[in-house]
Amino acid sequence: MAVEPEELDTMLRVLDKGHRELRDLGGDQPGVSFGKRSMRDLGLLDEDGAATDHEVLVTMYRNGRTVLDFQLDA
């Protein structure tokens, strides 16, 4: 069985990368949703819902992996 070597440049493996609004992530492509408790623990959800100005950096790779970077203030 032959195994192809890992590509050195990760940008060749990126299908899509961009910022999306957190509150619209569930209805976007890819559609992603998170549990309310986790969102509250991260400070991203309160009684009024998710903040409208909070964005997430979404990176989709050719191998199907999707990375969400919430870029939270420490």
Coordinates of C-alpha atoms in Angstrom, one line a residue:
M1 CA 0.0 0.0 0.0
A2 CA 1.5 3.3 -1.0
V3 CA 1.2 6.4 1.2
E4 CA 1.5 9.8 -0.3
P5 CA 3.8 12.2 1.6
E6 CA 2.3 15.0 3.5
E7 CA 2.2 18.3 1.6
L8 CA 4.6 20.8 2.9
D9 CA 2.5 23.9 2.3
T10 CA -0.7 23.8 4.3
M11 CA -2.3 26.5 2.2
L12 CA -2.6 23.9 -0.7
R13 CA -4.9 21.9 1.6
V14 CA -7.2 24.8 2.6
L15 CA -10.5 24.9 0.8
D16 CA -12.0 27.9 2.4
K17 CA -11.0 30.3 5.2
G18 CA -12.9 33.3 6.4
H19 CA -14.7 35.0 9.3
R20 CA -18.3 34.3 10.0
E21 CA -20.7 35.7 12.6
L22 CA -21.0 33.4 15.6
R23 CA -24.8 33.6 15.7
D24 CA -25.1 32.6 12.1
L25 CA -22.7 29.6 12.3
G26 CA -25.5 27.0 12.8
G27 CA -27.3 28.0 9.5
D28 CA -24.1 28.5 7.5
Q29 CA -22.0 26.2 5.5
P30 CA -20.7 24.1 7.3
G31 CA -23.6 24.3 9.8
V32 CA -22.1 24.0 13.3
S33 CA -23.9 24.3 16.6
F34 CA -22.6 24.1 20.2
G35 CA -24.2 23.3 23.5
K36 CA -25.6 26.2 25.4
R37 CA -23.5 25.3 28.5
S38 CA -20.3 25.3 26.6
M39 CA -21.1 28.6 24.9
R40 CA -21.9 30.1 28.3
D41 CA -18.7 28.8 29.8
L42 CA -16.7 30.4 27.0
G43 CA -18.6 33.7 27.6
L44 CA -20.1 33.6 24.1
L45 CA -23.7 33.3 25.1
D46 CA -25.9 35.2 27.6
E47 CA -29.6 35.6 28.3
D48 CA -30.0 37.6 25.0
G49 CA -28.2 35.0 22.9
A50 CA -24.9 35.2 21.1
A51 CA -23.3 38.6 20.6
T52 CA -24.0 39.9 17.1
D53 CA -20.5 41.4 16.7
H54 CA -18.6 38.2 17.7
E55 CA -17.0 36.5 14.7
V56 CA -15.3 33.1 14.3
L57 CA -12.4 32.3 11.9
V58 CA -13.5 29.1 10.0
T59 CA -10.9 27.1 8.1
M60 CA -11.9 24.1 6.0
Y61 CA -9.3 21.6 4.8
R62 CA -9.4 19.1 1.9
N63 CA -9.3 16.2 4.3
G64 CA -12.7 17.2 5.7
R65 CA -11.3 18.8 8.9
T66 CA -12.8 22.1 9.9
V67 CA -11.1 24.4 12.5
L68 CA -13.1 27.1 14.3
D69 CA -11.0 29.8 16.0
F70 CA -13.1 31.8 18.5
Q71 CA -10.3 34.2 19.2
L72 CA -11.4 34.8 22.8
D73 CA -9.9 37.5 24.9
A74 CA -7.9 35.9 27.7

